[in-house]
Short mmCIF file of C-alpha atoms and ligand atoms in Angstrom, two decimals:
data_model
loop_
_atom_site.label_atom_id
_atom_site.label_comp_id
_atom_site.label_asym_id
_atom_site.label_seq_id
_atom_site.Cartn_x
_atom_site.Cartn_y
_atom_site.Cartn_z
CA UNK A 290 58.50 49.33 -13.48
CA UNK A 291 58.29 46.45 -11.00
CA UNK A 292 61.47 46.00 -9.02
CA UNK A 293 62.54 42.37 -9.64
CA UNK A 294 64.61 42.40 -6.44
CA UNK A 295 61.75 43.50 -4.18
CA UNK A 296 60.86 39.94 -3.18
CA UNK A 297 64.48 38.89 -2.71
CA UNK A 298 64.71 39.65 1.04
CA UNK A 299 61.54 37.59 1.66
CA UNK A 300 62.92 34.69 -0.34
CA UNK A 301 66.19 34.86 1.54
CA UNK A 302 64.32 34.96 4.84
CA UNK A 303 62.39 31.78 3.92
CA UNK A 304 65.56 30.11 2.71
CA UNK A 305 67.29 31.04 5.95
CA UNK A 306 64.39 29.69 8.00
CA UNK A 307 64.39 26.45 6.06
CA UNK A 308 68.14 25.98 6.46
CA UNK A 309 67.79 26.73 10.17
CA UNK A 310 64.97 24.18 10.46
CA UNK A 311 66.87 21.45 8.59
CA UNK A 312 70.02 22.06 10.61
CA UNK A 313 68.04 22.09 13.90
CA UNK A 314 66.58 18.72 12.94
CA UNK A 315 69.93 17.24 12.08
CA UNK A 316 71.65 18.56 15.20
CA UNK A 317 68.87 17.34 17.50
CA UNK A 318 69.94 14.50 19.79
CA UNK A 319 68.81 10.98 18.83
CA UNK A 320 65.16 10.62 19.80
CA UNK A 321 62.07 8.56 19.15
CA UNK A 322 59.33 9.89 16.93
CA UNK A 323 55.92 8.53 16.03
CA UNK A 324 55.74 8.46 12.23
CA UNK A 325 52.44 7.12 10.96
CA UNK A 326 52.08 3.49 12.01
CA UNK A 327 55.60 3.23 13.49
CA UNK A 328 57.70 4.76 16.25
CA UNK A 329 61.17 5.28 14.83
CA UNK A 330 64.59 6.27 16.09
CA UNK A 331 65.57 9.60 14.54
CA UNK A 332 69.28 10.23 14.16
CA UNK A 333 70.65 13.36 12.47
CA UNK A 334 67.16 14.25 11.26
CA UNK A 335 66.40 10.88 9.64
CA UNK A 336 64.91 7.55 10.77
CA UNK A 337 67.66 5.05 11.57
CA UNK A 338 67.25 1.27 11.34
CA UNK A 339 69.57 -0.38 13.84
CA UNK A 340 71.22 -3.50 12.45
CA UNK A 341 73.12 -4.30 15.61
CA UNK A 342 74.64 -6.89 17.86
CA UNK A 343 75.37 -6.98 21.59
CA UNK A 344 78.87 -7.73 22.80
CA UNK A 345 79.73 -10.32 25.42
CA UNK A 346 79.57 -8.76 28.89
CA UNK A 347 83.29 -8.13 29.30
CA UNK A 348 84.68 -7.40 25.82
CA UNK A 349 84.23 -3.62 26.01
CA UNK A 350 85.92 -3.37 29.42
CA UNK A 351 89.25 -3.26 27.57
CA UNK A 352 90.16 -1.11 24.57
CA UNK A 353 92.98 -3.36 23.37
CA UNK A 354 90.64 -6.35 23.42
CA UNK A 355 88.09 -4.40 21.39
CA UNK A 356 90.51 -3.19 18.71
CA UNK A 357 90.27 -6.19 16.36
CA UNK A 358 86.55 -6.65 17.06
CA UNK A 359 85.24 -3.39 15.56
CA UNK A 360 86.41 -4.15 11.97
CA UNK A 361 84.85 -7.62 12.23
CA UNK A 362 81.55 -6.11 13.27
CA UNK A 363 81.73 -3.63 10.40
CA UNK A 364 82.45 -6.41 7.92
CA UNK A 365 79.43 -8.23 9.18
CA UNK A 366 77.21 -5.31 8.23
CA UNK A 367 76.42 -3.94 11.68
CA UNK A 368 75.70 -0.23 11.85
CA UNK A 369 75.51 -0.16 15.65
CA UNK A 370 76.75 -2.12 18.65
CA UNK A 371 75.22 -2.62 22.11
CA UNK A 372 78.29 -1.96 24.26
CA UNK A 373 78.43 -2.78 28.00
CA UNK A 374 79.81 -0.10 30.30
CA UNK A 375 80.03 -0.72 34.03
CA UNK A 376 79.67 1.65 36.96
CA UNK A 377 82.70 0.11 38.73
CA UNK A 378 85.02 1.11 35.87
CA UNK A 379 83.91 4.72 35.60
CA UNK A 380 83.66 5.50 39.34
CA UNK A 381 86.28 3.26 40.98
CA UNK A 382 86.51 5.74 43.87
CA UNK A 383 83.41 7.54 45.07
CA UNK A 384 83.05 10.92 43.35
CA UNK A 385 86.07 10.38 41.05
CA UNK A 386 85.04 9.63 37.50
CA UNK A 387 87.22 8.14 34.81
CA UNK A 388 85.84 8.35 31.29
CA UNK A 389 88.94 7.07 29.47
CA UNK A 390 87.16 3.85 28.52
CA UNK A 391 84.03 5.71 27.37
CA UNK A 392 86.05 8.06 25.16
CA UNK A 393 88.14 5.20 23.79
CA UNK A 394 85.09 3.15 22.85
CA UNK A 395 83.48 6.14 21.14
CA UNK A 396 86.71 6.80 19.19
CA UNK A 397 86.99 3.18 18.12
CA UNK A 398 83.34 3.12 17.03
CA UNK A 399 83.72 6.33 15.03
CA UNK A 400 86.78 4.95 13.31
CA UNK A 401 84.63 2.11 11.92
CA UNK A 402 81.64 4.39 11.34
CA UNK A 403 79.65 2.47 13.95
CA UNK A 404 77.09 3.78 16.42
CA UNK A 405 76.76 2.68 20.03
CA UNK A 406 74.04 1.86 22.51
CA UNK A 407 75.68 1.95 25.93
CA UNK A 408 74.49 -0.65 28.38
CA UNK A 409 74.71 0.88 31.87
CA UNK A 410 75.74 -2.07 34.04
CA UNK A 411 75.24 -0.53 37.44
CA UNK A 412 73.09 -1.58 40.41
CA UNK A 413 71.88 -4.74 38.68
CA UNK A 414 73.07 -7.18 36.03
CA UNK A 415 70.94 -10.33 35.55
CA UNK A 416 69.31 -9.66 38.89
CA UNK A 417 72.61 -9.56 40.81
CA UNK A 418 74.85 -6.63 41.69
CA UNK A 419 78.26 -7.76 40.46
CA UNK A 420 79.07 -4.58 38.51
CA UNK A 421 78.76 -2.01 41.30
CA UNK A 422 82.01 -0.42 42.54
CA UNK A 423 83.61 -2.22 45.46
CA UNK A 424 82.96 0.81 47.73
CA UNK A 425 79.26 0.09 47.17
CA UNK A 426 79.64 -3.67 47.64
CA UNK A 427 81.39 -3.23 50.97
CA UNK A 428 79.06 -0.70 52.55
CA UNK A 429 75.99 -2.81 53.21
CA UNK A 430 74.61 -0.33 55.75
CA UNK A 431 74.51 2.56 53.31
CA UNK A 432 73.69 0.35 50.34
CA UNK A 433 71.37 -2.32 51.76
CA UNK A 434 70.81 -5.74 50.25
CA UNK A 435 67.76 -7.78 49.38
CA UNK A 436 67.01 -10.23 52.19
CA UNK A 437 65.98 -13.81 51.40
CA UNK A 438 65.24 -16.40 54.11
CA UNK A 439 66.55 -13.97 56.71
CA UNK A 440 69.89 -13.41 54.97
CA UNK A 441 71.26 -10.56 52.86
CA UNK A 442 72.19 -11.67 49.33
CA UNK A 443 74.33 -10.12 46.60
CA UNK A 444 71.46 -8.08 45.24
CA UNK A 445 71.13 -4.41 46.13
CA UNK A 446 67.69 -3.63 47.52
CA UNK A 447 65.71 -1.17 45.41
CA UNK A 448 64.56 0.22 48.78
CA UNK A 449 68.02 1.75 49.23
CA UNK A 450 67.67 5.51 48.80
CA UNK A 451 71.43 6.08 49.00
CA UNK A 452 71.94 3.38 46.36
CA UNK A 453 69.51 5.07 44.01
CA UNK A 454 71.15 8.43 44.56
CA UNK A 455 74.67 7.07 44.00
CA UNK A 456 73.68 5.18 40.84
CA UNK A 457 71.80 8.24 39.53
CA UNK A 458 74.73 10.52 40.32
CA UNK A 459 77.17 8.35 38.37
CA UNK A 460 74.74 7.94 35.48
CA UNK A 461 74.13 11.69 35.35
CA UNK A 462 77.90 12.31 35.30
CA UNK A 463 78.21 9.84 32.41
CA UNK A 464 75.38 11.50 30.47
CA UNK A 465 76.89 14.94 31.06
CA UNK A 466 80.17 13.67 29.69
CA UNK A 467 78.46 12.06 26.69
CA UNK A 468 76.79 15.34 25.85
CA UNK A 469 80.15 17.09 25.95
CA UNK A 470 81.98 14.58 23.77
CA UNK A 471 79.15 13.35 21.57
CA UNK A 472 76.37 15.96 21.63
CA UNK A 473 77.24 16.90 18.04
CA UNK A 474 78.28 13.60 16.45
CA UNK A 475 75.62 11.29 17.90
CA UNK A 476 77.76 8.17 17.92
CA UNK A 477 75.83 7.14 21.04
CA UNK A 478 72.21 6.51 20.07
CA UNK A 479 70.53 5.27 23.24
CA UNK A 480 71.17 4.03 26.78
CA UNK A 481 70.06 0.76 28.30
CA UNK A 482 69.67 1.42 32.02
CA UNK A 483 70.77 -1.63 34.10
CA UNK A 484 70.44 -5.17 32.78
CA UNK A 485 67.69 -7.74 33.42
CA UNK A 486 66.81 -6.47 36.88
CA UNK A 487 64.71 -8.32 39.44
CA UNK A 488 65.02 -10.48 42.55
CA UNK A 489 66.35 -13.99 41.97
CA UNK A 490 65.93 -16.70 44.58
CA UNK A 491 62.68 -15.37 46.08
CA UNK A 492 59.57 -13.67 44.76
CA UNK A 493 60.36 -10.47 46.68
CA UNK A 494 62.76 -8.64 48.93
CA UNK A 495 62.14 -9.48 52.61
CA UNK A 496 64.34 -6.78 54.16
CA UNK A 497 62.68 -4.80 56.98
CA UNK A 498 62.18 -1.80 54.71
CA UNK A 499 60.60 -3.97 52.02
CA UNK A 500 58.34 -5.78 54.50
CA UNK A 501 57.12 -2.44 55.80
CA UNK A 502 56.43 -1.16 52.28
CA UNK A 503 54.68 -4.41 51.37
CA UNK A 504 52.32 -4.10 54.35
CA UNK A 505 51.54 -0.47 53.50
CA UNK A 506 48.99 0.85 50.99
CA UNK A 507 49.76 0.63 47.28
CA UNK A 508 50.85 4.15 46.20
CA UNK A 509 48.05 6.19 44.67
CA UNK A 510 50.21 6.88 41.61
CA UNK A 511 49.80 3.19 40.76
CA UNK A 512 46.13 2.80 41.70
CA UNK A 513 45.29 5.93 39.73
CA UNK A 514 47.17 4.60 36.73
CA UNK A 515 45.17 1.36 36.90
CA UNK A 516 41.96 3.36 36.85
CA UNK A 517 42.86 5.80 34.09
CA UNK A 518 44.35 3.05 31.89
CA UNK A 519 41.69 0.44 32.73
CA UNK A 520 40.88 -0.26 29.06
CA UNK A 521 44.43 -0.55 27.78
CA UNK A 522 46.02 -2.54 30.66
CA UNK A 523 47.85 -5.70 29.67
CA UNK A 524 45.18 -8.45 29.81
CA UNK A 525 46.86 -10.52 32.60
CA UNK A 526 47.18 -7.51 34.87
CA UNK A 527 43.64 -6.39 34.13
CA UNK A 528 42.33 -9.91 34.90
CA UNK A 529 44.32 -10.10 38.14
CA UNK A 530 43.04 -6.73 39.31
CA UNK A 531 39.52 -7.74 38.29
CA UNK A 532 39.73 -11.12 40.05
CA UNK A 533 40.59 -9.28 43.27
CA UNK A 534 37.67 -6.88 43.03
CA UNK A 535 39.15 -3.91 41.07
CA UNK A 536 40.02 -2.22 44.38
CA UNK A 537 41.36 1.31 44.15
CA UNK A 538 42.94 1.34 47.61
CA UNK A 539 44.52 -1.25 49.86
CA UNK A 540 47.74 -3.16 50.47
CA UNK A 541 49.55 -5.06 47.71
CA UNK A 542 48.02 -8.35 48.81
CA UNK A 543 44.55 -6.78 49.03
CA UNK A 544 44.64 -5.25 45.57
CA UNK A 545 46.54 -7.98 43.70
CA UNK A 546 45.76 -11.06 45.82
CA UNK A 547 47.77 -12.89 48.44
CA UNK A 548 50.06 -14.74 46.01
CA UNK A 549 53.50 -14.34 44.47
CA UNK A 550 51.91 -12.24 41.73
CA UNK A 551 51.48 -9.44 44.28
CA UNK A 552 55.17 -9.89 45.19
CA UNK A 553 56.15 -9.54 41.54
CA UNK A 554 54.08 -6.39 41.07
CA UNK A 555 55.50 -4.95 44.30
CA UNK A 556 59.06 -5.58 43.08
CA UNK A 557 58.26 -4.19 39.62
CA UNK A 558 57.05 -0.98 41.24
CA UNK A 559 60.17 -0.55 43.38
CA UNK A 560 62.66 -1.36 40.61
CA UNK A 561 60.72 0.93 38.31
CA UNK A 562 60.72 3.85 40.78
CA UNK A 563 64.47 3.41 41.28
CA UNK A 564 65.38 3.12 37.59
CA UNK A 565 62.97 5.82 36.41
CA UNK A 566 64.80 8.12 38.85
CA UNK A 567 68.22 7.08 37.51
CA UNK A 568 67.04 7.66 33.92
CA UNK A 569 65.54 11.01 34.87
CA UNK A 570 68.84 12.19 36.35
CA UNK A 571 70.63 11.10 33.16
CA UNK A 572 68.12 12.74 30.87
CA UNK A 573 68.43 16.02 32.76
CA UNK A 574 72.04 16.06 31.48
CA UNK A 575 71.56 14.58 28.02
CA UNK A 576 68.21 13.51 26.70
CA UNK A 577 68.51 10.49 24.42
CA UNK A 578 66.25 7.40 24.39
CA UNK A 579 66.54 5.14 27.44
CA UNK A 580 65.08 1.70 27.99
CA UNK A 581 65.11 -1.37 30.25
CA UNK A 582 65.52 -4.95 29.00
CA UNK A 583 63.77 -8.08 30.25
CA UNK A 584 64.76 -11.64 31.16
CA UNK A 585 61.67 -13.34 29.78
CA UNK A 586 59.94 -15.59 32.28
CA UNK A 587 58.06 -18.00 30.05
CA UNK A 588 54.46 -18.72 30.85
CA UNK A 589 54.63 -20.95 33.93
CA UNK A 590 57.85 -20.02 35.75
CA UNK A 591 57.21 -18.47 39.20
CA UNK A 592 58.77 -15.06 40.05
CA UNK A 593 62.11 -15.59 41.74
CA UNK A 594 63.08 -18.28 39.24
CA UNK A 595 63.14 -15.38 36.79
CA UNK A 596 64.09 -11.95 38.17
CA UNK A 597 60.95 -10.87 39.98
CA UNK A 598 59.97 -7.33 39.03
CA UNK A 599 61.62 -7.35 35.59
CA UNK A 600 59.40 -5.60 33.00
CA UNK A 601 57.63 -8.77 31.89
CA UNK A 602 54.69 -7.91 29.60
CA UNK A 603 52.19 -8.22 32.48
CA UNK A 604 53.99 -5.62 34.60
CA UNK A 605 55.08 -3.12 31.93
CA UNK A 606 52.05 -1.05 32.98
CA UNK A 607 53.45 -0.91 36.52
CA UNK A 608 56.77 0.39 35.18
CA UNK A 609 54.97 3.01 33.14
CA UNK A 610 52.92 4.11 36.13
CA UNK A 611 56.16 4.70 38.05
CA UNK A 612 57.49 7.40 35.71
CA UNK A 613 57.99 8.53 32.17
CA UNK A 614 61.77 8.82 31.86
CA UNK A 615 62.12 5.36 30.35
CA UNK A 616 61.02 5.44 26.72
CA UNK A 617 60.29 1.76 26.18
CA UNK A 618 60.74 -1.81 27.44
CA UNK A 619 62.46 -4.57 25.52
CA UNK A 620 62.52 -8.35 25.49
CA UNK A 621 65.75 -10.36 25.55
CA UNK A 622 64.22 -12.85 23.20
CA UNK A 623 65.78 -16.32 23.11
CA UNK A 624 62.47 -18.22 23.28
CA UNK A 625 61.58 -20.07 20.06
CA UNK A 626 58.14 -18.36 20.05
CA UNK A 627 59.63 -15.28 18.49
CA UNK A 628 56.42 -13.87 17.02
CA UNK A 629 54.42 -14.27 20.20
CA UNK A 630 56.94 -12.44 22.38
CA UNK A 631 57.64 -9.74 19.79
CA UNK A 632 53.97 -9.03 19.64
CA UNK A 633 53.69 -8.87 23.43
CA UNK A 634 56.24 -6.06 23.48
CA UNK A 635 54.96 -4.22 20.41
CA UNK A 636 51.80 -2.82 21.86
CA UNK A 637 50.11 0.28 23.13
CA UNK A 638 52.86 2.79 22.42
CA UNK A 639 55.76 0.44 23.18
CA UNK A 640 57.91 0.15 20.04
CA UNK A 641 59.82 -3.06 19.38
CA UNK A 642 63.57 -2.98 19.86
CA UNK A 643 65.46 -6.13 20.66
CA UNK A 644 68.75 -5.63 22.55
CA UNK A 645 69.40 -9.38 22.91
CA UNK A 646 68.26 -12.30 20.82
CA UNK A 647 69.59 -15.27 18.90
CA UNK A 648 71.89 -14.64 15.93
CA UNK A 649 73.00 -17.11 13.21
CA UNK A 650 70.32 -18.70 11.05
CA UNK A 651 67.52 -18.00 13.57
CA UNK A 652 68.43 -14.31 13.85
CA UNK A 653 68.84 -14.03 10.06
CA UNK A 654 65.19 -15.04 9.71
CA UNK A 655 63.67 -13.38 12.78
CA UNK A 656 65.03 -9.95 11.92
CA UNK A 657 62.69 -9.85 8.90
CA UNK A 658 59.71 -10.54 11.14
CA UNK A 659 60.72 -8.00 13.78
CA UNK A 660 61.39 -5.13 11.38
CA UNK A 661 58.84 -6.07 8.71
CA UNK A 662 55.84 -7.19 10.72
CA UNK A 663 56.26 -5.45 14.08
CA UNK A 664 57.75 -2.17 12.83
CA UNK A 665 60.86 -2.81 14.96
CA UNK A 666 63.56 -0.14 14.84
CA UNK A 667 66.45 -2.32 15.95
CA UNK A 668 67.68 -5.89 16.21
CA UNK A 669 70.72 -7.02 18.15
CA UNK A 670 71.81 -10.66 18.61
CA UNK A 671 73.85 -11.35 21.77
CA UNK A 672 77.54 -12.35 21.77
CA UNK A 673 77.87 -10.89 18.32
CA UNK A 674 81.67 -10.93 18.23
CA UNK A 675 81.67 -14.73 18.58
CA UNK A 676 79.89 -15.24 15.32
CA UNK A 677 81.03 -12.17 13.45
CA UNK A 678 82.11 -12.88 9.92
CA UNK A 679 80.74 -11.80 6.58
CA UNK A 680 79.61 -15.37 5.71
CA UNK A 681 77.31 -15.53 8.71
CA UNK A 682 73.62 -15.87 7.73
CA UNK A 683 72.90 -12.79 9.83
CA UNK A 684 75.41 -10.81 7.75
CA UNK A 685 73.56 -11.84 4.57
CA UNK A 686 70.26 -10.65 6.03
CA UNK A 687 71.79 -7.40 7.27
CA UNK A 688 73.26 -6.69 3.85
CA UNK A 689 69.81 -6.98 2.23
CA UNK A 690 68.13 -4.96 4.97
CA UNK A 691 70.75 -2.21 4.82
CA UNK A 692 70.07 -1.85 1.10
CA UNK A 693 66.31 -1.44 1.54
CA UNK A 694 66.41 0.37 4.91
CA UNK A 695 65.14 3.81 3.75
CA UNK A 696 62.27 2.19 1.89
CA UNK A 697 61.45 -0.17 4.73
CA UNK A 698 61.32 2.73 7.19
CA UNK A 699 58.95 4.62 4.87
CA UNK A 700 56.68 1.60 4.57
CA UNK A 701 56.75 0.90 8.30
CA UNK A 702 55.33 4.39 8.73
CA UNK A 703 52.79 3.86 5.93
CA UNK A 704 51.82 0.51 7.51
CA UNK A 705 52.00 -1.40 4.21
CA UNK A 706 54.86 -3.81 4.83
CA UNK A 707 54.62 -7.36 6.21
CA UNK A 708 57.34 -9.68 7.46
CA UNK A 709 57.24 -13.44 8.07
CA UNK A 710 59.19 -16.56 9.02
CA UNK A 711 57.99 -19.86 7.52
CA UNK A 712 58.85 -23.41 8.58
CA UNK A 713 57.24 -26.82 9.22
CA UNK A 714 54.86 -25.37 11.78
CA UNK A 715 53.87 -22.35 9.73
CA UNK A 716 53.99 -23.12 6.04
CA UNK A 717 52.09 -20.09 4.78
CA UNK A 718 50.66 -16.74 5.71
CA UNK A 719 48.27 -14.31 3.96
CA UNK A 720 48.42 -10.52 3.87
CA UNK A 721 46.44 -7.78 2.22
CA UNK A 722 48.49 -5.01 0.66
CA UNK A 723 47.66 -2.53 -2.07
CA UNK A 724 44.25 -4.05 -2.90
CA UNK A 725 45.64 -7.59 -3.28
CA UNK A 726 45.69 -10.61 -1.04
CA UNK A 727 49.19 -12.09 -0.98
CA UNK A 728 49.46 -15.79 -0.19
CA UNK A 729 53.04 -16.33 0.98
CA UNK A 730 54.18 -19.95 1.32
CA UNK A 731 57.38 -21.97 1.51
CA UNK A 732 59.08 -22.08 -1.86
CA UNK A 733 58.80 -25.29 -3.83
CA UNK A 734 60.84 -26.06 -6.89
CA UNK A 735 62.55 -29.04 -8.54
CA UNK A 736 64.07 -30.29 -5.33
CA UNK A 737 60.79 -30.19 -3.35
CA UNK A 738 59.65 -27.73 -0.70
CA UNK A 739 62.09 -25.43 1.06
CA UNK A 740 62.68 -26.34 4.73
CA UNK A 741 62.32 -22.75 5.82
CA UNK A 742 61.87 -19.27 4.46
CA UNK A 743 61.71 -15.70 5.62
CA UNK A 744 61.28 -12.26 4.24
CA UNK A 745 59.16 -9.19 3.92
CA UNK A 746 57.00 -7.67 1.20
CA UNK A 747 55.79 -4.13 0.67
CA UNK A 748 53.84 -2.11 -1.85
CA UNK A 749 55.94 -0.53 -4.58
CA UNK A 750 53.42 1.65 -6.42
CA UNK A 751 50.22 0.54 -8.12
CA UNK A 752 50.18 -3.17 -9.07
CA UNK A 753 53.80 -3.58 -7.97
CA UNK A 754 55.60 -4.98 -4.93
CA UNK A 755 59.08 -5.16 -3.54
CA UNK A 756 60.18 -8.17 -1.54
CA UNK A 757 63.29 -9.39 0.23
CA UNK A 758 64.27 -12.68 1.79
CA UNK A 759 64.63 -16.29 0.76
CA UNK A 760 62.77 -19.62 0.55
CA UNK A 761 59.26 -18.33 -0.13
CA UNK A 762 56.84 -17.73 -2.99
CA UNK A 763 53.88 -15.42 -3.39
CA UNK A 764 50.60 -15.70 -5.29
CA UNK A 765 48.31 -12.72 -5.72
CA UNK A 766 44.54 -12.44 -5.69
CA UNK A 767 42.79 -9.14 -6.36
CA UNK A 768 40.47 -8.23 -3.48
CA UNK A 769 37.52 -7.86 -5.82
CA UNK A 770 36.82 -11.00 -7.86
CA UNK A 771 35.28 -9.22 -10.80
CA UNK A 772 37.42 -7.77 -13.57
CA UNK A 773 40.13 -9.02 -15.86
CA UNK A 774 42.47 -11.88 -15.00
CA UNK A 775 45.73 -11.25 -13.26
CA UNK A 776 49.24 -12.17 -14.35
CA UNK A 777 52.85 -11.40 -13.50
CA UNK A 778 54.27 -8.93 -16.03
CA UNK A 779 57.85 -9.21 -14.81
CA UNK A 780 60.09 -10.06 -11.88
CA UNK A 781 63.49 -8.39 -11.51
CA UNK A 782 66.17 -8.94 -8.95
CA UNK A 783 68.25 -5.95 -7.93
CA UNK A 784 69.64 -3.83 -5.19
CA UNK A 785 69.76 -0.20 -4.10
CA UNK A 786 72.92 1.80 -4.66
CA UNK A 787 72.86 5.18 -2.91
CA UNK A 788 69.10 4.82 -2.64
CA UNK A 789 68.58 4.11 -6.37
CA UNK A 790 67.24 0.80 -7.66
CA UNK A 791 69.74 -1.02 -9.87
CA UNK A 792 68.21 -4.00 -11.68
CA UNK A 793 70.01 -7.29 -12.03
CA UNK A 794 68.62 -10.33 -13.82
CA UNK A 795 65.12 -10.47 -15.31
CA UNK A 796 63.56 -13.53 -13.63
CA UNK A 797 60.71 -14.60 -15.91
CA UNK A 798 61.66 -18.28 -16.38
CA UNK A 799 62.00 -21.03 -13.77
CA UNK A 800 62.82 -18.31 -11.28
CA UNK A 801 59.18 -17.13 -11.26
CA UNK A 802 57.67 -20.44 -12.39
CA UNK A 803 57.12 -18.97 -15.85
CA UNK A 804 54.96 -16.20 -14.41
CA UNK A 805 52.91 -18.34 -12.02
CA UNK A 806 54.59 -17.39 -8.72
CA UNK A 807 56.80 -14.63 -7.44
CA UNK A 808 59.64 -16.74 -6.03
CA UNK A 809 62.58 -16.25 -3.69
CA UNK A 810 64.79 -19.32 -3.92
CA UNK A 811 66.10 -20.89 -0.70
CA UNK A 812 69.80 -20.28 -1.32
CA UNK A 813 70.52 -16.70 -0.43
CA UNK A 814 68.40 -13.68 0.54
CA UNK A 815 67.61 -11.43 -2.43
CA UNK A 816 65.71 -8.29 -3.23
CA UNK A 817 63.14 -8.56 -6.04
CA UNK A 818 60.47 -6.41 -7.61
CA UNK A 819 57.33 -7.76 -9.25
CA UNK A 820 54.84 -5.99 -11.52
CA UNK A 821 51.35 -7.39 -12.12
CA UNK A 822 49.13 -6.91 -15.18
CA UNK A 823 45.54 -7.68 -16.19
CA UNK A 824 44.22 -9.54 -19.26
CA UNK A 825 40.77 -10.44 -20.63
C1 LIG B 228 71.23 -12.33 29.25
C2 LIG B 228 72.03 -11.21 29.81
O1 LIG B 228 71.30 -10.03 29.73
C3 LIG B 228 73.35 -11.04 29.13
O2 LIG B 228 74.08 -10.05 29.77
C4 LIG B 228 74.09 -12.33 29.10
O3 LIG B 228 74.54 -12.67 30.34
C5 LIG B 228 73.25 -13.41 28.48
N1 LIG B 228 71.99 -13.53 29.14
C6 LIG B 228 73.96 -14.74 28.50
O4 LIG B 228 73.26 -15.67 27.86
#
């Protein structure tokens, strides 16, 4: 007779392997993963959508000050907080580290079930060097300054080897500590390394060391990168290189032209080399995603009026050529051309994450575009504690997005979700999803057209869609004209509770124009499902 237990050990072995695999995935440190059409942040084995905010610069320097803020942020629907942390407070005396503040912030965050992105305010903050310890500030020989018009200014020079080593040493000590206290819980998701770096007041550093480097040949690491990435270079950089003869060797002015653009590229290279090295030292201790943020220049501002060398879109390639320890580059996006700038940063392997942007009504709308259209994995308005309350428009948007987050992440990966912001300048937009063309326009009901609208739509099975947002309406056209006519079978509002759809009202009257449009009224963001049908 066959022994029914003969296969048992094999089954148990497979079960054991599977459990080991699942637990390895969930204990892995937060990391980025390419999933289909999107690059997502994986936390505890699952993609995580960061509905965040960034604190004012100084709030997190004091635990007492922060105490009442965490519950406010929670009530507002944030699941993560970009939290400044300065070098001067963790290494007040050279070689002596104090992580009391770090541990306190992590404890407070855990208490409210929040996650953290630490913002490493070290050698540079908005171009300047105000957050370095005073022992660094005072020792200008060991830690040299940028020189402008013959004078040292309060900006550390990225030429300073000792500066780079000291910053990297402190950052590595911090990352080592984070691994010890958080390597299992993953309260800390990512690190921003420095803040809006670049030279202000001049287009480049004119210290002796910088002048010497500027007159020397462009490093082959960079010229080789230009050659091997020729086809995918950011168009402005490609055009500049082209306009100067596509040279593969020469000085900065020879390869990039004798203008301030060469100065900007030179500074980008030196900041990038410095910060890639700091990130590398940190990752050697604890490898979680690390990024650099950008003070956006606008299209006509000369370098020096914005921090020259900052990872503006046209020099992101230079930063990438300088190392691979930084995972991505982010815009601090306050400009009203939100779509344009988002798109400039969501390209060629650079996922969109926004550490600073506008909150309130603008943020409440833009977050749908960033996460829905550009597969963003995080959104974080600045000065979040100033506006934090559960009536804030951003809170309403976050509540809807939190409910659909697992689905949205799935559809980002599948590439069949679209997000949009509509207003006077852009009244409609068309998408193709699931074999239908969707015409999305500002809602229009008894009171006339809505002033603005925003949202996202995604496929929800055959002939069905899920949408979220407010102030818009959708009409559907099948991609092939032939065949039966198309109608709306039903529209339902609802929400997700523990991942399960719970229907609310059936909306087949005025709310969907008696079956003519799928509508989202302008009052409050909602989640709705629509099913289409055919008739002869
Ligand atoms: C951008 C900076 O990165 C922030 O730290 C903050 O200073 C804001 N600007 C202020 O608007």
